Coordinates of C-alpha atoms and ligand atoms in Angstrom, one line a residue:
M1 CA 28.4 33.7 -9.7
I2 CA 27.8 31.5 -6.7
E3 CA 24.8 30.1 -8.5
F4 CA 27.2 28.1 -10.6
L5 CA 28.6 26.4 -7.5
L6 CA 25.5 25.3 -5.7
P7 CA 25.7 21.6 -5.1
E8 CA 22.1 21.2 -6.5
R9 CA 23.5 22.4 -9.8
L10 CA 26.4 20.0 -9.6
R11 CA 24.2 17.0 -8.7
A12 CA 22.8 14.8 -11.5
K13 CA 19.5 13.0 -11.4
G14 CA 18.6 9.6 -9.8
G15 CA 20.5 6.6 -8.7
L16 CA 22.2 5.6 -5.5
V17 CA 25.6 6.7 -6.5
D18 CA 24.1 10.1 -7.4
A19 CA 22.6 10.3 -3.9
A20 CA 25.9 9.4 -2.3
V21 CA 27.9 11.9 -4.4
G22 CA 25.2 14.6 -4.1
G23 CA 25.0 13.9 -0.4
S24 CA 28.6 14.5 0.3
L25 CA 28.7 17.5 -2.0
A26 CA 25.7 19.0 -0.4
R27 CA 27.0 18.4 3.1
G28 CA 30.4 20.0 2.2
F29 CA 28.8 23.0 0.6
S30 CA 26.2 23.5 3.3
D31 CA 29.0 23.4 6.0
A32 CA 31.0 25.9 3.8
R33 CA 27.9 28.1 3.3
K34 CA 27.4 28.4 7.1
L35 CA 31.0 29.3 7.6
L36 CA 30.8 31.9 4.8
K37 CA 27.7 33.4 6.3
V38 CA 29.5 33.8 9.7
S39 CA 32.5 35.3 7.8
A40 CA 30.2 37.8 6.0
L41 CA 28.6 38.7 9.4
L42 CA 32.0 39.2 10.9
S43 CA 33.0 41.5 8.0
A44 CA 30.5 44.2 9.1
P45 CA 32.1 44.9 12.5
I46 CA 35.6 44.4 11.0
G47 CA 34.7 47.0 8.3
L48 CA 33.4 49.5 10.9
L49 CA 36.5 49.0 13.1
A50 CA 38.7 49.4 10.1
L51 CA 37.3 53.0 9.7
L52 CA 38.3 53.9 13.3
P53 CA 41.9 55.1 12.4
S54 CA 40.3 57.7 10.1
V55 CA 38.0 58.9 12.9
F56 CA 40.9 58.9 15.3
T57 CA 42.9 61.1 12.9
L58 CA 39.9 63.4 12.6
E59 CA 39.5 63.7 16.3
V60 CA 43.3 64.2 16.9
Y61 CA 43.4 67.1 14.4
D62 CA 40.1 68.7 15.4
R63 CA 40.1 68.2 19.2
V64 CA 43.5 67.3 20.4
I65 CA 45.7 69.6 18.3
Y66 CA 43.5 72.7 18.2
R67 CA 42.2 72.4 21.7
H68 CA 45.2 70.9 23.4
G69 CA 43.0 68.0 24.7
M70 CA 45.6 65.7 26.2
S71 CA 42.9 63.8 28.2
T72 CA 41.0 63.4 24.9
L73 CA 44.1 61.9 23.3
I74 CA 44.6 59.4 26.1
A75 CA 40.9 58.4 25.8
L76 CA 41.2 58.1 22.0
L77 CA 44.4 56.0 22.3
A78 CA 42.7 53.7 24.8
G79 CA 39.7 53.4 22.5
V80 CA 41.8 52.7 19.5
A81 CA 43.9 50.1 21.4
V82 CA 40.7 48.2 22.4
A83 CA 39.3 48.6 18.8
V84 CA 42.5 47.2 17.3
A85 CA 42.5 44.3 19.6
I86 CA 38.9 43.5 18.9
E87 CA 39.4 43.9 15.1
W88 CA 42.5 41.6 15.3
M89 CA 40.4 38.9 17.0
L90 CA 37.5 39.3 14.6
R91 CA 39.9 39.1 11.6
R92 CA 41.5 36.0 12.9
G93 CA 38.0 34.5 13.4
R94 CA 37.1 35.4 9.8
S95 CA 40.3 34.0 8.3
R96 CA 39.9 30.8 10.3
R97 CA 36.3 30.4 9.0
L98 CA 37.3 31.1 5.4
R99 CA 40.0 28.5 5.7
E100 CA 37.6 26.0 7.1
A101 CA 35.1 26.8 4.4
G102 CA 37.8 26.3 1.8
A103 CA 38.8 22.9 3.3
S104 CA 35.2 21.8 3.4
I105 CA 34.6 22.8 -0.3
D106 CA 37.9 21.1 -1.3
W107 CA 37.1 18.0 0.6
S108 CA 33.6 17.5 -0.7
L109 CA 34.3 18.7 -4.3
Q110 CA 37.4 16.7 -4.9
G111 CA 36.0 13.6 -3.3
A112 CA 32.7 13.9 -5.2
L113 CA 34.6 14.5 -8.4
L114 CA 36.7 11.3 -7.9
E115 CA 33.5 9.3 -7.1
R116 CA 31.7 10.8 -10.1
M117 CA 34.6 10.1 -12.4
L118 CA 35.0 6.5 -11.4
N119 CA 31.2 5.9 -11.6
Q120 CA 31.0 7.1 -15.2
P121 CA 30.9 4.4 -17.9
L122 CA 34.2 3.4 -19.4
R123 CA 33.4 5.2 -22.7
A124 CA 33.0 8.5 -20.9
L125 CA 36.3 7.9 -19.0
E126 CA 38.0 7.2 -22.4
E127 CA 36.7 10.4 -23.9
R128 CA 39.0 12.6 -21.8
T129 CA 42.7 12.0 -21.6
A130 CA 44.3 11.2 -18.2
A131 CA 45.8 14.7 -18.2
A132 CA 42.4 16.2 -18.9
W133 CA 40.9 14.3 -15.9
M134 CA 43.7 15.5 -13.7
A135 CA 43.1 19.1 -14.8
L136 CA 39.5 18.8 -13.5
F137 CA 40.9 18.3 -10.0
R138 CA 42.8 21.6 -10.4
D139 CA 39.4 23.1 -11.4
A140 CA 38.0 22.0 -8.1
S141 CA 40.8 24.0 -6.4
A142 CA 39.9 27.0 -8.6
V143 CA 36.3 26.8 -7.3
R144 CA 37.5 26.8 -3.8
V145 CA 39.7 29.9 -4.4
L146 CA 36.7 31.7 -5.8
L147 CA 34.6 31.0 -2.8
T148 CA 37.2 31.7 -0.1
G149 CA 39.8 33.9 -1.7
V150 CA 40.3 37.6 -2.5
I151 CA 37.1 37.9 -4.6
V152 CA 34.8 36.9 -1.7
Q153 CA 36.8 39.1 0.7
S154 CA 36.4 42.0 -1.6
V155 CA 32.6 41.4 -1.8
F156 CA 32.5 41.2 2.0
D157 CA 34.3 44.5 2.1
L158 CA 31.8 46.3 -0.1
P159 CA 29.6 47.4 2.8
V160 CA 32.8 49.1 4.3
A161 CA 32.8 51.3 1.2
L162 CA 29.2 52.3 2.1
F163 CA 30.1 53.0 5.7
A164 CA 33.1 55.1 4.5
L165 CA 30.9 57.2 2.2
V166 CA 28.4 57.8 5.0
I167 CA 31.2 59.1 7.3
I168 CA 32.7 61.2 4.5
G169 CA 29.2 62.6 4.1
I170 CA 29.1 63.5 7.8
V171 CA 32.6 64.9 8.3
A172 CA 33.6 66.1 4.8
L173 CA 30.5 66.6 2.8
P174 CA 32.1 69.0 0.2
V175 CA 34.5 66.3 -1.0
L176 CA 31.9 63.6 -1.2
P177 CA 31.1 64.3 -4.9
V178 CA 34.8 63.9 -5.7
V179 CA 34.9 60.6 -4.0
L180 CA 31.7 59.4 -5.7
L181 CA 33.1 60.5 -9.1
A182 CA 36.3 58.5 -8.3
L183 CA 34.2 55.5 -7.4
L184 CA 32.3 55.8 -10.7
V185 CA 35.6 56.0 -12.7
F186 CA 37.0 52.9 -10.8
S187 CA 33.8 50.9 -11.4
V188 CA 33.8 51.8 -15.2
M189 CA 37.5 50.8 -15.3
A190 CA 36.7 47.5 -13.5
W191 CA 34.0 46.8 -16.1
W192 CA 36.3 47.7 -19.0
L193 CA 38.9 45.3 -17.7
A194 CA 36.5 42.5 -17.2
D195 CA 36.7 41.3 -20.9
E196 CA 37.7 37.7 -19.8
V197 CA 34.6 37.4 -17.6
K198 CA 32.4 38.9 -20.4
S199 CA 33.9 36.6 -23.0
G200 CA 33.8 33.6 -20.6
K201 CA 37.3 32.4 -21.4
V202 CA 40.8 32.9 -20.2
L203 CA 43.0 32.2 -23.2
E204 CA 46.2 32.3 -21.1
L205 CA 44.8 29.7 -18.7
Q206 CA 43.6 27.5 -21.6
R207 CA 47.1 27.5 -23.0
A208 CA 48.6 26.8 -19.6
R209 CA 46.2 23.8 -19.3
N210 CA 47.3 22.5 -22.8
L211 CA 51.0 22.9 -21.7
D212 CA 50.3 21.0 -18.5
M213 CA 48.6 18.2 -20.3
L214 CA 51.4 17.9 -22.8
T215 CA 54.0 17.8 -20.0
A216 CA 52.0 15.0 -18.3
E217 CA 51.9 13.1 -21.6
V218 CA 55.6 13.4 -22.1
C219 CA 56.4 12.2 -18.6
R220 CA 54.1 9.2 -19.1
A221 CA 55.5 8.4 -22.5
R222 CA 59.2 8.9 -21.5
E223 CA 60.1 5.3 -22.2
S224 CA 58.7 5.4 -25.8
V225 CA 60.2 8.8 -26.3
K226 CA 63.6 7.4 -25.3
S227 CA 63.4 4.1 -27.2
L228 CA 62.2 5.7 -30.4
A229 CA 64.6 8.7 -29.9
Q230 CA 61.8 11.2 -30.4
Q231 CA 63.4 13.8 -28.1
T232 CA 63.9 16.4 -30.9
A233 CA 60.2 16.3 -32.1
V234 CA 58.9 16.2 -28.5
I235 CA 61.0 19.1 -27.3
K236 CA 60.0 21.1 -30.4
Q237 CA 56.3 20.4 -29.8
W238 CA 56.7 21.3 -26.1
R239 CA 58.5 24.5 -26.9
D240 CA 55.9 25.5 -29.4
N241 CA 53.2 25.0 -26.8
Y242 CA 55.3 26.8 -24.2
E243 CA 55.8 29.8 -26.5
S244 CA 52.2 30.0 -27.4
W245 CA 51.3 30.1 -23.6
L246 CA 54.2 32.6 -22.9
A247 CA 53.1 35.0 -25.7
E248 CA 49.5 35.1 -24.3
S249 CA 50.8 35.3 -20.7
Y250 CA 53.2 38.1 -21.6
T251 CA 50.5 40.1 -23.2
K252 CA 48.1 39.5 -20.4
S253 CA 50.7 40.3 -17.7
G254 CA 51.3 43.6 -19.6
E255 CA 47.6 44.4 -19.6
I256 CA 47.4 43.7 -15.9
E257 CA 50.5 45.8 -15.1
E258 CA 49.1 48.6 -17.1
S259 CA 45.8 48.4 -15.3
R260 CA 47.7 48.3 -11.9
E261 CA 49.7 51.4 -12.9
L262 CA 46.5 53.1 -14.1
S263 CA 44.8 52.3 -10.7
H264 CA 47.8 53.7 -8.9
S265 CA 47.8 56.9 -10.8
M266 CA 44.0 57.2 -10.4
L267 CA 44.4 56.8 -6.6
I268 CA 47.0 59.6 -6.6
I269 CA 44.7 61.8 -8.7
T270 CA 41.8 61.0 -6.4
S271 CA 43.8 62.0 -3.4
V272 CA 45.1 65.2 -5.0
A273 CA 41.5 66.1 -6.1
I274 CA 40.1 65.5 -2.6
T275 CA 42.9 67.5 -1.0
A276 CA 42.5 70.4 -3.5
F277 CA 38.7 70.5 -3.1
G278 CA 39.0 69.9 0.6
A279 CA 41.5 72.8 0.9
L280 CA 39.0 75.1 -0.7
A281 CA 36.3 73.9 1.6
V282 CA 38.5 74.3 4.7
V283 CA 39.5 77.8 3.6
N284 CA 35.7 78.6 3.3
Q285 CA 35.1 76.9 6.7
W286 CA 32.8 74.3 5.2
M287 CA 34.7 71.5 6.9
T288 CA 37.6 71.0 9.2
I289 CA 41.2 70.1 8.4
G290 CA 40.7 66.8 10.4
G291 CA 37.7 66.1 8.1
L292 CA 39.9 66.6 5.0
I293 CA 42.6 64.2 6.2
A294 CA 40.0 61.6 7.3
A295 CA 38.2 61.9 4.0
N296 CA 41.4 61.1 2.2
M297 CA 41.9 57.9 4.3
L298 CA 38.2 57.0 4.0
A299 CA 38.2 57.4 0.2
L300 CA 40.9 54.8 0.0
K301 CA 38.8 52.4 2.1
A302 CA 35.8 53.0 -0.2
I303 CA 37.7 52.5 -3.4
S304 CA 39.9 49.5 -2.5
P305 CA 37.2 46.7 -2.7
I306 CA 36.3 47.9 -6.2
S307 CA 39.9 48.1 -7.4
N308 CA 40.6 44.7 -5.8
L309 CA 37.7 43.2 -7.7
A310 CA 39.1 44.7 -10.9
G311 CA 42.4 43.0 -10.3
A312 CA 40.6 39.7 -9.6
W313 CA 38.7 39.4 -12.9
R314 CA 41.0 36.8 -14.3
Q315 CA 40.6 34.6 -11.3
L316 CA 36.9 35.0 -11.4
A317 CA 36.7 34.1 -15.1
H318 CA 39.0 31.1 -14.5
S319 CA 36.8 29.9 -11.6
I320 CA 33.6 30.3 -13.6
E321 CA 35.1 28.3 -16.5
A322 CA 36.3 25.7 -14.0
A323 CA 32.9 25.5 -12.4
N324 CA 31.3 25.0 -15.8
R325 CA 33.7 22.2 -16.7
L326 CA 32.9 20.5 -13.4
R327 CA 29.2 20.9 -13.9
G328 CA 29.6 19.0 -17.2
V329 CA 31.1 16.1 -15.3
F330 CA 28.5 16.2 -12.5
E331 CA 25.7 16.3 -15.0
A332 CA 27.1 13.4 -17.1
E333 CA 25.4 10.0 -16.8
V334 CA 26.8 7.5 -14.2
E335 CA 26.5 3.8 -14.0
P336 CA 23.7 2.5 -11.7
G337 CA 24.5 2.0 -8.0
R338 CA 24.3 -1.3 -6.2
G339 CA 20.8 -2.7 -6.3
E340 CA 18.6 -2.9 -3.2
L341 CA 18.3 -6.6 -3.3
E342 CA 21.1 -9.1 -3.6
V343 CA 19.9 -11.3 -6.5
P344 CA 20.9 -15.0 -6.9
R345 CA 24.2 -15.5 -8.6
P346 CA 23.5 -15.9 -12.4
N347 CA 24.5 -18.9 -14.4
G348 CA 27.3 -18.4 -16.9
R349 CA 25.1 -18.0 -20.0
V350 CA 25.9 -14.8 -21.9
V351 CA 23.4 -13.7 -24.6
L352 CA 23.9 -10.8 -27.0
D353 CA 20.5 -9.9 -28.4
R354 CA 20.7 -7.8 -31.6
V355 CA 23.5 -5.7 -30.1
T356 CA 24.9 -2.7 -31.9
F357 CA 27.8 -0.6 -30.7
R358 CA 29.7 2.3 -32.2
F359 CA 32.3 4.6 -30.8
S360 CA 30.6 7.8 -31.9
P361 CA 27.5 8.6 -33.8
E362 CA 29.4 9.6 -36.9
L363 CA 31.3 6.3 -37.1
D364 CA 30.1 3.0 -38.5
P365 CA 29.1 0.4 -35.9
I366 CA 32.0 -1.9 -34.8
I367 CA 29.3 -4.5 -33.8
N368 CA 26.1 -4.4 -35.8
E369 CA 23.0 -6.2 -34.7
V370 CA 24.9 -9.2 -33.4
S371 CA 23.0 -12.0 -31.7
L372 CA 25.0 -14.7 -29.9
S373 CA 24.4 -17.2 -27.1
L374 CA 27.4 -18.4 -25.2
E375 CA 26.9 -21.3 -22.9
P376 CA 28.3 -22.1 -19.5
R377 CA 31.1 -24.8 -19.2
Q378 CA 32.4 -23.8 -22.6
F379 CA 35.8 -22.3 -23.6
Y380 CA 35.5 -19.8 -26.5
A381 CA 38.3 -18.3 -28.5
I382 CA 37.6 -15.0 -30.1
V383 CA 39.6 -14.5 -33.2
G384 CA 40.0 -11.9 -36.0
R385 CA 42.4 -9.6 -37.7
N386 CA 43.9 -6.6 -35.9
G387 CA 41.3 -3.9 -35.5
A388 CA 38.4 -6.2 -36.3
G389 CA 36.6 -5.4 -33.0
K390 CA 37.6 -8.3 -30.8
S391 CA 38.5 -6.2 -27.7
T392 CA 35.4 -4.1 -28.3
L393 CA 33.3 -7.2 -28.3
L394 CA 35.0 -8.3 -25.2
K395 CA 34.3 -5.0 -23.4
L396 CA 30.6 -5.4 -24.4
L397 CA 30.6 -8.9 -23.1
S398 CA 32.1 -7.9 -19.8
G399 CA 29.7 -5.0 -19.3
L400 CA 32.4 -2.3 -19.7
Y401 CA 30.7 -0.9 -22.8
R402 CA 27.0 -0.6 -23.1
P403 CA 25.2 -1.5 -26.3
E404 CA 23.8 1.4 -28.3
Q405 CA 20.9 -0.9 -29.2
G406 CA 20.0 -4.4 -28.1
R407 CA 20.4 -6.2 -24.9
L408 CA 23.2 -8.1 -23.1
L409 CA 22.0 -10.9 -20.8
L410 CA 23.9 -12.7 -18.1
G411 CA 21.9 -15.7 -17.1
D412 CA 18.4 -14.3 -16.8
Y413 CA 19.5 -10.7 -16.0
D414 CA 19.8 -7.7 -18.3
L415 CA 23.3 -6.5 -17.4
Q416 CA 22.4 -2.8 -17.6
Q417 CA 20.7 -2.9 -14.2
F418 CA 23.8 -3.8 -12.2
S419 CA 26.5 -1.7 -10.7
R420 CA 30.1 -2.1 -11.9
E421 CA 31.0 -3.9 -8.7
E422 CA 28.2 -6.4 -9.1
T423 CA 29.0 -7.0 -12.8
A424 CA 32.7 -7.4 -12.0
S425 CA 32.0 -10.0 -9.3
W426 CA 30.3 -12.2 -11.9
I427 CA 32.2 -11.4 -15.0
G428 CA 36.0 -11.4 -14.4
T429 CA 37.8 -9.3 -17.0
L430 CA 41.5 -9.3 -17.8
S431 CA 42.1 -6.3 -20.1
Q432 CA 45.0 -5.9 -22.6
N433 CA 46.5 -3.1 -20.5
V434 CA 47.4 -4.2 -17.0
Y435 CA 48.1 -1.4 -14.5
F436 CA 48.6 -1.6 -10.8
L437 CA 48.1 1.2 -8.3
D438 CA 50.9 1.8 -5.9
G439 CA 51.2 -0.8 -3.1
S440 CA 52.5 -4.3 -2.5
I441 CA 51.6 -7.3 -4.5
A442 CA 49.4 -8.5 -1.6
D443 CA 47.7 -5.0 -1.6
Q444 CA 46.8 -5.5 -5.3
L445 CA 45.2 -8.8 -4.6
R446 CA 43.4 -7.7 -1.4
R447 CA 42.0 -4.6 -3.2
V448 CA 39.9 -6.7 -5.4
A449 CA 38.9 -9.2 -2.7
P450 CA 39.2 -7.7 0.7
D451 CA 37.6 -10.7 2.4
A452 CA 39.9 -13.3 0.8
T453 CA 42.0 -15.5 3.1
D454 CA 45.8 -15.7 2.6
D455 CA 45.2 -19.3 1.4
Q456 CA 42.7 -18.2 -1.2
I457 CA 45.1 -15.5 -2.4
V458 CA 48.0 -17.9 -2.8
R459 CA 45.7 -20.4 -4.6
A460 CA 44.6 -17.8 -7.1
C461 CA 48.2 -16.9 -7.7
Q462 CA 49.1 -20.6 -8.2
L463 CA 46.3 -21.0 -10.7
A464 CA 47.4 -17.8 -12.6
G465 CA 51.0 -19.1 -12.6
A466 CA 52.1 -16.1 -10.5
H467 CA 53.0 -17.8 -7.2
A468 CA 56.2 -19.3 -8.4
F469 CA 57.8 -16.0 -9.5
I470 CA 56.4 -14.0 -6.5
A471 CA 57.8 -16.6 -4.1
K472 CA 61.3 -16.0 -5.6
L473 CA 61.2 -12.2 -5.1
P474 CA 63.3 -11.0 -2.1
R475 CA 60.2 -9.5 -0.5
G476 CA 57.7 -12.0 -1.9
Y477 CA 54.1 -10.8 -1.7
N478 CA 55.3 -7.7 0.1
T479 CA 57.1 -6.5 -3.0
Q480 CA 56.1 -2.9 -3.6
L481 CA 54.8 -2.0 -7.1
R482 CA 55.1 1.5 -8.4
E483 CA 53.9 3.2 -11.6
G484 CA 51.6 0.4 -12.7
G485 CA 54.1 -2.3 -11.8
R486 CA 57.0 -1.2 -14.0
A487 CA 59.5 -3.2 -12.0
L488 CA 57.8 -6.5 -13.1
S489 CA 58.0 -8.0 -16.5
A490 CA 55.0 -7.7 -18.8
G491 CA 54.3 -11.5 -18.4
E492 CA 54.6 -11.2 -14.6
R493 CA 52.2 -8.3 -14.5
R494 CA 49.7 -10.3 -16.6
K495 CA 49.9 -13.2 -14.3
I496 CA 49.1 -11.1 -11.2
A497 CA 46.3 -9.4 -13.0
L498 CA 44.9 -12.9 -13.9
A499 CA 45.1 -13.8 -10.2
Q500 CA 43.1 -10.7 -9.3
V501 CA 40.4 -11.8 -11.7
L502 CA 40.3 -15.4 -10.4
L503 CA 40.1 -14.2 -6.8
R504 CA 36.7 -12.8 -7.4
N505 CA 35.4 -16.2 -8.4
P506 CA 33.5 -15.0 -11.4
V507 CA 30.9 -17.1 -13.3
V508 CA 32.3 -15.8 -16.6
L509 CA 36.0 -15.2 -17.4
V510 CA 36.7 -12.7 -20.1
L511 CA 40.4 -12.4 -21.1
D512 CA 41.9 -10.2 -23.7
E513 CA 45.0 -11.8 -25.2
P514 CA 46.1 -13.3 -21.9
T515 CA 49.0 -15.2 -23.5
N516 CA 50.7 -12.1 -24.8
D517 CA 54.0 -11.7 -23.1
L518 CA 53.8 -15.3 -21.6
D519 CA 56.7 -17.8 -22.2
H520 CA 55.9 -21.1 -23.8
E521 CA 55.6 -23.0 -20.5
S522 CA 53.4 -20.3 -18.9
E523 CA 51.2 -20.4 -22.0
L524 CA 50.7 -24.1 -21.7
Q525 CA 50.0 -23.8 -18.0
L526 CA 47.5 -21.0 -18.6
I527 CA 45.7 -23.0 -21.3
A528 CA 45.5 -26.0 -19.0
A529 CA 44.1 -23.8 -16.2
L530 CA 41.5 -22.2 -18.5
K531 CA 40.4 -25.6 -19.8
S532 CA 39.9 -26.8 -16.2
I533 CA 38.0 -23.6 -15.3
A534 CA 35.8 -24.0 -18.4
R535 CA 34.5 -27.2 -16.9
I536 CA 32.5 -25.2 -14.5
R537 CA 32.5 -21.6 -15.9
T538 CA 32.2 -19.8 -19.2
V539 CA 35.6 -18.8 -20.5
L540 CA 36.0 -16.2 -23.3
V541 CA 39.5 -15.5 -24.6
V542 CA 40.5 -13.0 -27.3
T543 CA 43.6 -14.5 -28.8
H544 CA 46.0 -14.7 -31.7
S545 CA 47.5 -17.9 -30.4
A546 CA 46.9 -21.0 -32.5
R547 CA 47.6 -23.1 -29.5
M548 CA 44.9 -21.4 -27.5
V549 CA 42.4 -21.7 -30.4
A550 CA 43.2 -25.4 -30.8
N551 CA 42.2 -26.0 -27.2
A552 CA 39.0 -24.0 -27.2
D553 CA 35.6 -25.7 -27.6
A554 CA 34.4 -23.1 -30.1
A555 CA 35.5 -19.9 -31.7
L556 CA 33.9 -16.6 -32.5
S557 CA 35.2 -15.0 -35.6
V558 CA 35.0 -11.2 -35.5
I559 CA 34.9 -10.2 -39.2
G560 CA 35.6 -6.5 -39.0
D561 CA 32.4 -5.4 -40.8
G562 CA 30.3 -5.4 -37.7
T563 CA 29.4 -9.1 -37.8
V564 CA 30.5 -11.9 -35.5
L565 CA 30.3 -15.6 -36.5
K566 CA 30.2 -18.6 -34.2
I567 CA 32.4 -21.1 -35.9
S568 CA 34.3 -24.3 -35.0
T569 CA 37.9 -24.0 -33.8
E570 CA 39.1 -25.9 -36.9
E571 CA 37.5 -23.2 -39.1
A572 CA 39.1 -20.5 -36.9
L573 CA 42.4 -22.1 -37.2
A574 CA 42.2 -22.6 -41.0
T575 CA 40.9 -19.1 -41.6
Y576 CA 43.0 -17.0 -39.3
F577 CA 46.2 -18.8 -38.6
S578 CA 48.1 -19.1 -41.8
N579 CA 51.0 -20.7 -39.9
V580 CA 48.7 -23.5 -38.9
A581 CA 47.3 -23.8 -42.4
N582 CA 50.8 -23.8 -43.8
A583 CA 51.9 -26.3 -41.3
A584 CA 48.9 -28.5 -42.3
A585 CA 49.8 -28.0 -46.0
R586 CA 53.4 -29.1 -45.2
N587 CA 51.9 -32.2 -43.5
T588 CA 53.1 -31.2 -40.1
P589 CA 50.5 -31.4 -37.4
P590 CA 49.0 -28.2 -36.3
A591 CA 49.5 -27.0 -32.7
A592 CA 48.1 -29.8 -30.7
P593 CA 45.9 -29.6 -27.7
V594 CA 47.9 -29.3 -24.5
T595 CA 48.7 -32.7 -23.1
G596 CA 52.1 -32.3 -21.6
A597 CA 51.3 -29.5 -19.2
A598 CA 51.2 -30.3 -15.5
P599 CA 47.7 -31.2 -14.5
V600 CA 46.0 -28.3 -12.6
T601 CA 43.4 -29.1 -10.0
V602 CA 41.0 -26.2 -10.0
T603 CA 39.6 -25.2 -6.7
L604 CA 38.3 -21.7 -7.1
P605 CA 39.5 -19.4 -4.5
T606 CA 36.2 -18.2 -2.9
G607 CA 33.3 -20.5 -2.5
G608 CA 35.2 -23.5 -3.7
A609 CA 34.4 -25.3 -7.0
R610 CA 30.8 -24.7 -7.6
A611 CA 28.7 -25.7 -10.6
A612 CA 27.8 -22.6 -12.6
Ligands
ATP1 N1 38.1 4.5 -28.0 C1 38.0 4.3 -29.4 N2 37.5 5.3 -30.1 C2 37.3 5.2 -31.4 N3 37.6 4.1 -32.1 C3 38.2 3.0 -31.4 C4 38.4 3.1 -30.0 N4 38.9 2.0 -29.6 C5 39.0 1.2 -30.7 N5 38.6 1.8 -31.8 C6 38.6 1.3 -33.1 O1 37.7 0.2 -33.2 C7 38.2 -0.8 -34.0 C8 38.3 -2.1 -33.2 O2 39.2 -2.0 -32.2 P1 39.5 -3.2 -31.2 O3 40.5 -2.8 -30.2 O4 38.3 -3.8 -30.8 O5 40.3 -4.2 -32.2 P2 40.9 -5.7 -32.0 O6 40.2 -6.6 -32.9 O7 40.8 -6.0 -30.6 O8 42.4 -5.4 -32.5 P3 43.7 -6.1 -32.0 O9 43.8 -7.5 -32.5 O10 44.8 -5.2 -32.7 O11 43.8 -5.9 -30.5 C9 39.6 -0.3 -34.5 O12 39.4 0.1 -35.8 C10 39.9 0.8 -33.6 O13 40.6 1.8 -34.2

């Protein structure tokens, strides 16, 4: 079983990130392995010492009681006291090492899982729900429990069973066959109960996982549930899931209780059988009465590791399942790590060379053999109907999605060779969904550009239109954001996110519907800022805003059948914005290029205003 958990099995091939993840995993597991070895070694003397009370009983009956050996009793008591003290110390040492091994496995596995998860391509991240990703972290705990919990301790105690049998053979040979028979029955019973390990799945735990995931979803969607008054449907769905889990759990608990009761009865039967056979043997003087009592105690020691293992099958099956799921994540492909050489900063030309992309093999391509060349110092609007594929195209252009076929070039470089950090430092992406990790506004900005000066941060916020509202907050840049920034308005969140993008001073700016949630004045300011940035950078904006399109240099029309056309902004306006066309038909001027907005001087935050 431990074979599943070796770091070599959890490590995927090649790449710097792999080496880093594999390295920390291997270190954590190798530390744990050393500690487990010491614990296993300590288990031998602990097991031997644990048998002493039986030997003590034997000696008390056979020597002290029958021969009135008071000095023997004192010597035995002294010996037992020393043995108990030593055993206590050894047990403490073993528990400490098992605890440390658990901590080492937890630390390395959870850390490596997080690293591995965040280094997977965005598509792989999207394929599991957030709740499913969280469940994987609980899987890491299940692996730790397997390696340091009751199962390992029972395995460590198996040699004790052997020692106990040897002593029974010496002091109570006639009852040995009874004990061996009992061991056989317990082993068969343990195997019979191991159906979950044999089938490789624990239905109850699967249902518990589903219930956990649904609960997490409900907590996340609480606002939508409330605003759409979906409580009744949600509560029903949750109760159905709960009942499905409860039914399985109830049945399983029943089976476990039955097996526990059966074990209990079997132990009594074993003890009665040993006593009965032993009595006959004592009467026939084949063994002593002390041997009989000791044999009863030793039989319990021999049987308990097997019966403990039988009770731990469910945990074992769960841990094996968890390890397999984790192995799937560790074997999945990750994005390349940072290159060995720092290459010159690319210019802002973006080339799509016969690029095809689809979400899964059975679906039609969203982008089909598209070739495009987007030039630096240009402002492109990307337009198209809902669901046409604009955001998908943008994710391809920003390196978040990788083409199934074809190449994506930034300047002279094929984008596939770069790490996410390198790509993000050149292509700044503002996605449709803005989410902030817990921390102050300043923390959010520093997280993306740790070396930025205060002045650069403030300038990026000014450029993004965020500084004015941040300045008015009672705690300004120290305002704490929680749960993605719920305390801010959607427009405010978008402005801070734009400031994060600008702080990285990218050569290409890729923005997905940046004017969503912005008021009229903010939209005008943003358009003016983007126009200024486009004098030195490449700017690509997915938009439904006629005003934004009117101010772009060119438009890309995403048709929705896999093709993308490069068209003029006039065509884009005429085709996609019926309000503009209608306005034109009514002889009213279409949305004019921004002239009234306050002029914005663009000095990019890091490195100043550089030509692309
Ligand atoms: N993760 C995904 N898995 C499968 N299909 C997806 C996924 N994301 C998007 N799609 C599908 O791809 C198509 C294009 O989606 P995309 O988000 O690119 O559209 P869009 O043009 O940006 O739309 P909108 O204007 O509404 O934002 C849609 O039909 C959508 O259902």
